[in-house]
Amino acid sequence: MGTASELIMYDYPTLLREHHLKATPQRTAILQVMAHEGHISIEMIYEKIKGLFPSLSLATIYKNMIAMQEQGIVKELKIAGFKNRYEIQKQPHHHMVCQKCGSIVDVEFDVAQALEGVSKSHGFELKQIDLSISGICDKCR
Amino acid sequence: MGTASELIMYDYPTLLREHHLKATPQRTAILQVMAHEGHISIEMIYEKIKGLFPSLSLATIYKNMIAMQEQGIVKELKIAGFKNRYEIQKQPHHHMVCQKCGSIVDVEFDVAQALEGVSKSHGFELKQIDLSISGICDKCR
DNA sequence: TTAGTCAAGGAGAAAAATTATCCTTTACTT
DNA sequence: AAGTAAAGGATAATTTTTCTCCTTGACTAA
């Protein structure tokens, strides 16, 4: 945090418009909560912002998550043993999940090169890598 | 296929009993369908075997998947863009998913060693690795 | 083999998660 | 400032998953 290139990511209205989505207060709030909470579920988002928008509909969140996924702004995380969670797209990274407390930590680890070889040998055009490792985190031991 | 050690895996009644689960015809059929179809969803299983058991309940399949997961016989696959699928537990492996036709191919690729280092540096006790790569398969190009 | 027991199956309701419909509101364009 | 298309809200409808309760049946041990 602190450099211009990082700060610009917090201008969510602009980010939305750049992706041909209207910058509504609801959308901006969703992104702010996601930025603050990290890996978050639909109804956690709902709980966090329904105070700001008393008439907020759950459907609004679902619809926005779909729209923002299509635009590559957010990403759905399907992790064994947990309900789906969402995060804002950022640098490629993977996840480290504690099976006890459910905490999710980002880890940067480059598997791309090795997997290029694997996929190439299958005539497979590699688009995306989803990797999560599960275990027991430092705190829970 | 062909060796004794592989064939023994097809004795599902014994496999179930070894895991303290009763070997019912429904369970055996579920495992047979899974073995035949590979990566399969709950309702695909239901469609495949409801002919054999006219009174089959969807709840039976759900309950059995949970029980068999707890015993480590089957594994749930949560893959971005797809409904949950299930596979019979076998040698550690990962998945290669075509974003177009949805086909899933097993790939053997050892990421464990490298990830040991990553997790160790976070004081994390590594239990499980879930990796899937997505892209366009050979056929779909 | 047979009776007893506990797990498993079936039916259906209920709950949870997701999507669709339809109308109103509003962000953006010009 | 007005028009338009997109987004939000309310609500119903689907879909997915879980639960309850009762019946059936697989396994155990005599």
Coordinates of C-alpha atoms (C1' of nucleotides) in Angstrom, one line a residue:
Chain A
M1 CA 0.0 0.0 0.0
G2 CA 1.2 3.5 -0.6
T3 CA 2.2 3.7 -4.2
A4 CA 0.1 5.3 -6.9
S5 CA -0.4 2.0 -8.7
E6 CA -1.8 0.4 -5.6
L7 CA -3.9 3.3 -4.5
I8 CA -5.6 3.5 -7.9
M9 CA -7.1 0.1 -7.2
Y10 CA -9.2 1.6 -4.5
D11 CA -11.0 3.9 -6.9
Y12 CA -13.7 1.4 -7.5
P13 CA -16.1 3.6 -9.4
T14 CA -13.4 4.1 -12.0
L15 CA -12.6 0.4 -12.0
L16 CA -16.2 -0.4 -12.6
R17 CA -16.6 2.0 -15.4
E18 CA -13.5 0.7 -17.1
H19 CA -15.2 -2.6 -17.2
H20 CA -18.4 -1.2 -18.6
L21 CA -20.3 -1.5 -15.4
K22 CA -22.2 1.4 -13.9
A23 CA -20.7 2.7 -10.7
T24 CA -23.5 2.3 -8.3
P25 CA -23.2 2.8 -4.5
Q26 CA -24.1 -0.8 -3.9
R27 CA -21.4 -2.1 -6.2
T28 CA -18.8 0.2 -4.7
A29 CA -19.8 -0.9 -1.2
I30 CA -19.5 -4.5 -2.2
L31 CA -16.0 -4.0 -3.5
Q32 CA -15.0 -2.0 -0.5
V33 CA -16.2 -4.8 1.8
M34 CA -14.4 -7.4 -0.3
A35 CA -11.2 -5.3 -0.1
H36 CA -11.5 -5.0 3.6
E37 CA -12.5 -8.6 4.5
G38 CA -10.5 -10.5 1.9
H39 CA -12.1 -13.8 1.1
I40 CA -15.8 -13.4 1.8
S41 CA -19.1 -15.2 1.2
I42 CA -22.2 -13.7 -0.3
E43 CA -24.1 -13.5 2.9
M44 CA -21.2 -12.1 4.8
I45 CA -21.2 -9.2 2.3
Y46 CA -24.9 -8.9 2.7
E47 CA -24.6 -8.7 6.5
K48 CA -21.8 -6.1 6.2
I49 CA -23.6 -3.6 4.0
K50 CA -27.3 -4.0 4.5
G51 CA -27.0 -1.4 7.2
L52 CA -25.9 1.1 4.6
F53 CA -28.7 0.1 2.2
P54 CA -31.8 -0.9 4.2
S55 CA -33.6 -2.0 1.1
L56 CA -30.6 -4.0 -0.2
S57 CA -31.7 -7.2 -1.9
L58 CA -29.6 -10.4 -1.8
A59 CA -30.3 -10.8 -5.5
T60 CA -28.4 -7.6 -6.1
I61 CA -25.3 -9.1 -4.6
Y62 CA -25.7 -12.3 -6.6
K63 CA -26.3 -10.4 -9.8
N64 CA -23.3 -8.2 -9.2
M65 CA -21.0 -11.0 -8.4
I66 CA -21.9 -12.6 -11.7
A67 CA -21.4 -9.4 -13.6
M68 CA -18.1 -8.6 -11.9
Q69 CA -16.9 -12.1 -12.5
E70 CA -17.6 -11.8 -16.2
Q71 CA -15.6 -8.6 -16.2
G72 CA -12.7 -10.2 -14.3
I73 CA -13.0 -7.9 -11.4
V74 CA -13.8 -10.5 -8.8
K75 CA -13.1 -14.2 -8.6
E76 CA -15.1 -17.1 -7.1
L77 CA -13.2 -19.4 -4.7
K78 CA -14.6 -22.9 -4.4
I79 CA -12.7 -24.5 -1.6
A80 CA -13.3 -28.0 -0.3
G81 CA -15.3 -27.9 2.9
F82 CA -16.4 -24.3 2.7
K83 CA -19.1 -22.3 1.1
N84 CA -18.1 -20.3 -1.9
R85 CA -16.2 -17.2 -1.2
Y86 CA -15.2 -14.3 -3.4
E87 CA -12.1 -12.1 -3.7
I88 CA -11.1 -9.1 -5.8
Q89 CA -8.9 -10.1 -8.7
K90 CA -5.3 -9.3 -8.1
Q91 CA -1.8 -10.6 -8.9
P92 CA -2.0 -14.4 -9.6
H93 CA -1.8 -16.2 -6.3
H94 CA -3.0 -19.3 -4.5
H95 CA -4.6 -20.0 -1.2
M96 CA -3.7 -21.7 2.0
V97 CA -6.7 -22.8 4.0
C98 CA -6.8 -23.8 7.7
Q99 CA -9.1 -26.8 8.1
K100 CA -9.7 -25.9 11.7
C101 CA -10.4 -22.1 11.8
G102 CA -11.2 -21.6 8.2
S103 CA -8.7 -18.8 7.7
I104 CA -7.5 -18.3 4.2
V105 CA -4.1 -16.8 3.4
D106 CA -2.8 -15.8 0.0
V107 CA 0.5 -17.4 -1.1
E108 CA 2.5 -16.5 -4.1
F109 CA 4.0 -19.5 -5.7
D110 CA 4.7 -20.0 -9.3
V111 CA 3.5 -23.3 -10.6
A112 CA 2.8 -21.9 -14.1
Q113 CA 6.1 -23.0 -15.7
A114 CA 5.9 -26.5 -14.6
L115 CA 2.3 -26.8 -15.5
E116 CA 2.9 -25.5 -19.0
G117 CA 4.8 -28.6 -19.6
V118 CA 2.1 -30.9 -18.3
S119 CA -0.6 -29.2 -20.3
K120 CA 1.4 -29.0 -23.4
S121 CA 1.9 -32.8 -23.4
H122 CA -1.8 -33.2 -23.4
G123 CA -2.4 -30.6 -26.2
F124 CA -4.1 -28.5 -23.6
E125 CA -4.3 -24.7 -23.9
L126 CA -3.7 -23.6 -20.3
K127 CA -5.9 -20.6 -19.2
Q128 CA -6.1 -20.8 -15.5
I129 CA -4.6 -22.5 -12.5
D130 CA -6.5 -23.0 -9.3
L131 CA -4.5 -24.3 -6.4
S132 CA -5.4 -24.4 -2.8
I133 CA -3.6 -26.3 -0.1
S134 CA -5.3 -27.2 3.2
G135 CA -4.0 -28.1 6.5
I136 CA -3.7 -26.6 10.0
C137 CA -2.5 -23.1 10.4
D138 CA 0.2 -21.8 12.8
K139 CA -2.4 -20.5 15.3
C140 CA -4.4 -23.7 15.4
R141 CA -1.5 -25.9 16.3
Chain B
M1 CA -6.4 -52.7 -15.2
G2 CA -5.7 -56.3 -14.9
T3 CA -3.5 -56.8 -11.9
A4 CA -4.8 -58.2 -8.7
S5 CA -4.1 -54.9 -6.8
E6 CA -6.2 -53.0 -9.2
L7 CA -9.0 -55.5 -9.5
I8 CA -9.4 -55.7 -5.8
M9 CA -10.5 -52.0 -5.9
Y10 CA -13.6 -53.1 -7.7
D11 CA -14.8 -55.2 -4.8
Y12 CA -16.9 -52.3 -3.4
P13 CA -18.8 -54.3 -0.8
T14 CA -15.4 -55.2 0.8
L15 CA -14.1 -51.7 0.4
L16 CA -17.2 -50.3 2.2
R17 CA -17.0 -52.8 5.0
E18 CA -13.4 -52.0 5.5
H19 CA -14.5 -48.5 6.2
H20 CA -17.2 -49.5 8.6
L21 CA -20.0 -48.8 6.2
K22 CA -22.6 -51.4 5.4
A23 CA -22.4 -52.8 1.9
T24 CA -25.9 -51.9 0.5
P25 CA -26.9 -52.4 -3.1
Q26 CA -27.4 -48.6 -3.4
R27 CA -24.0 -47.8 -2.2
T28 CA -22.4 -50.4 -4.4
A29 CA -24.2 -49.0 -7.4
I30 CA -23.1 -45.5 -6.6
L31 CA -19.5 -46.6 -6.5
Q32 CA -19.9 -48.6 -9.7
V33 CA -21.3 -45.6 -11.5
M34 CA -18.6 -43.4 -10.2
A35 CA -15.9 -45.8 -11.3
H36 CA -17.5 -46.0 -14.7
E37 CA -18.2 -42.3 -15.3
G38 CA -15.2 -40.7 -13.6
H39 CA -16.0 -37.2 -12.4
I40 CA -19.7 -37.2 -11.8
S41 CA -22.3 -34.9 -10.2
I42 CA -24.9 -36.0 -7.6
E43 CA -27.8 -35.8 -10.0
M44 CA -25.9 -37.6 -12.8
I45 CA -25.5 -40.5 -10.3
Y46 CA -29.2 -40.3 -9.5
E47 CA -30.2 -40.4 -13.2
K48 CA -27.9 -43.3 -13.8
I49 CA -29.1 -45.6 -11.1
K50 CA -32.7 -44.7 -10.4
G51 CA -33.6 -47.2 -13.0
L52 CA -32.1 -49.9 -10.8
F53 CA -33.9 -48.7 -7.7
P54 CA -37.2 -47.2 -8.6
S55 CA -37.7 -45.9 -5.1
L56 CA -34.3 -44.4 -4.8
S57 CA -34.2 -41.1 -2.9
L58 CA -31.9 -38.3 -3.8
A59 CA -31.3 -37.9 0.0
T60 CA -29.8 -41.4 -0.1
I61 CA -27.1 -40.3 -2.5
Y62 CA -26.3 -37.1 -0.6
K63 CA -26.1 -39.0 2.7
N64 CA -23.9 -41.6 1.2
M65 CA -21.5 -39.1 -0.4
I66 CA -21.1 -37.5 3.0
A67 CA -20.5 -40.8 4.7
M68 CA -18.1 -42.0 2.1
Q69 CA -16.2 -38.7 2.1
E70 CA -15.8 -39.0 5.9
Q71 CA -14.3 -42.4 5.3
G72 CA -12.0 -41.2 2.6
I73 CA -13.6 -43.4 -0.1
V74 CA -14.7 -40.6 -2.3
K75 CA -13.7 -37.0 -2.8
E76 CA -15.6 -33.9 -3.7
L77 CA -14.3 -31.8 -6.6
K78 CA -15.2 -28.1 -6.5
I79 CA -14.2 -26.6 -9.8
A80 CA -14.7 -23.0 -10.9
G81 CA -17.7 -22.8 -13.3
F82 CA -19.0 -26.3 -12.6
K83 CA -21.4 -27.9 -10.2
N84 CA -19.7 -30.1 -7.6
R85 CA -18.5 -33.4 -8.8
Y86 CA -17.3 -36.5 -7.1
E87 CA -14.7 -39.1 -7.7
I88 CA -13.5 -42.3 -6.1
Q89 CA -10.3 -41.7 -4.1
K90 CA -7.2 -43.0 -5.8
Q91 CA -3.6 -42.1 -6.2
P92 CA -3.0 -38.4 -5.5
H93 CA -3.6 -36.5 -8.7
H94 CA -4.9 -33.2 -10.0
H95 CA -7.4 -32.2 -12.7
M96 CA -7.3 -30.6 -16.1
V97 CA -10.7 -29.1 -17.0
C98 CA -11.8 -27.9 -20.5
Q99 CA -13.7 -24.6 -20.1
K100 CA -15.6 -25.4 -23.3
C101 CA -16.8 -29.0 -23.1
G102 CA -16.3 -29.5 -19.4
S103 CA -14.3 -32.6 -19.8
I104 CA -12.0 -33.4 -16.8
V105 CA -8.8 -35.4 -17.2
D106 CA -6.6 -36.6 -14.4
V107 CA -3.0 -35.5 -14.4
E108 CA -0.3 -36.7 -12.2
F109 CA 2.1 -34.0 -11.2
D110 CA 4.0 -33.7 -8.1
V111 CA 3.7 -30.3 -6.5
A112 CA 4.0 -31.6 -3.0
Q113 CA 7.7 -31.1 -2.5
A114 CA 7.7 -27.5 -3.6
L115 CA 4.6 -26.7 -1.5
E116 CA 6.2 -28.2 1.6
G117 CA 8.6 -25.4 1.5
V118 CA 5.9 -22.7 1.0
S119 CA 3.8 -24.1 3.8
K120 CA 6.7 -24.6 6.1
S121 CA 7.6 -20.9 5.8
H122 CA 4.2 -20.1 7.1
G123 CA 4.2 -22.5 10.0
F124 CA 1.5 -24.4 8.2
E125 CA 0.9 -28.1 8.5
L126 CA 0.1 -29.3 5.0
K127 CA -2.6 -31.9 4.8
Q128 CA -4.1 -31.6 1.3
I129 CA -3.4 -30.1 -2.1
D130 CA -6.2 -29.2 -4.5
L131 CA -5.0 -28.1 -7.9
S132 CA -7.0 -27.8 -11.1
I133 CA -5.9 -26.1 -14.2
S134 CA -8.5 -24.9 -16.7
G135 CA -8.2 -24.2 -20.4
I136 CA -9.2 -25.5 -23.8
C137 CA -8.7 -29.2 -24.4
D138 CA -7.2 -30.7 -27.5
K139 CA -10.6 -31.7 -29.0
C140 CA -12.1 -28.2 -28.5
R141 CA -9.4 -26.3 -30.3
Chain C
dT1 C1' -30.1 -70.2 10.5
dT2 C1' -32.3 -67.0 12.8
dA3 C1' -33.4 -63.3 15.9
dG4 C1' -31.9 -58.8 17.4
dT5 C1' -29.9 -54.4 16.6
dC6 C1' -28.4 -50.5 14.6
dA7 C1' -27.4 -48.5 10.3
dA8 C1' -29.3 -47.3 6.0
dG9 C1' -33.2 -46.3 2.8
dG10 C1' -37.5 -43.8 1.4
dA11 C1' -40.9 -40.1 1.5
dG12 C1' -41.6 -35.8 2.1
dA13 C1' -41.0 -31.4 4.3
dA14 C1' -37.9 -27.9 5.3
dA15 C1' -34.0 -25.1 4.8
dA16 C1' -30.5 -22.9 2.2
dA17 C1' -28.7 -21.2 -2.0
dT18 C1' -29.4 -19.3 -6.4
dT19 C1' -31.9 -17.5 -10.2
dA20 C1' -35.8 -15.3 -12.6
dT21 C1' -39.5 -11.9 -13.3
dC22 C1' -41.3 -7.5 -13.3
dC23 C1' -41.5 -3.0 -12.1
dT24 C1' -39.1 1.2 -10.3
dT25 C1' -35.1 3.9 -9.9
dT26 C1' -30.9 5.9 -11.3
dA27 C1' -26.3 6.4 -13.6
dC28 C1' -24.6 7.9 -17.6
dT29 C1' -24.9 10.0 -22.3
dT30 C1' -25.7 13.9 -25.4
Chain D
dA1 C1' -32.0 18.6 -18.4
dA2 C1' -34.1 14.5 -20.8
dG3 C1' -33.7 10.1 -22.6
dT4 C1' -32.2 5.4 -22.3
dA5 C1' -30.4 1.4 -20.9
dA6 C1' -28.7 -0.7 -16.9
dA7 C1' -29.2 -1.7 -12.1
dG8 C1' -31.8 -2.2 -7.8
dG9 C1' -35.7 -4.0 -5.1
dA10 C1' -39.4 -7.1 -4.0
dT11 C1' -40.8 -11.4 -4.6
dA12 C1' -41.6 -15.8 -6.5
dA13 C1' -39.7 -19.8 -8.4
dT14 C1' -35.9 -23.0 -8.9
dT15 C1' -32.3 -25.7 -7.4
dT16 C1' -29.5 -27.8 -4.1
dT17 C1' -29.0 -29.7 0.3
dT18 C1' -30.4 -31.2 4.8
dC19 C1' -33.6 -33.0 8.1
dT20 C1' -37.3 -35.9 10.3
dC21 C1' -39.6 -39.9 10.9
dC22 C1' -40.7 -44.2 10.0
dT23 C1' -39.6 -48.7 7.6
dT24 C1' -36.4 -51.9 5.7
dG25 C1' -32.5 -54.6 5.7
dA26 C1' -27.4 -55.8 6.5
dC27 C1' -24.6 -57.6 9.8
dT28 C1' -23.7 -60.0 14.4
dA29 C1' -23.6 -63.6 17.4
dA30 C1' -25.9 -67.2 19.5

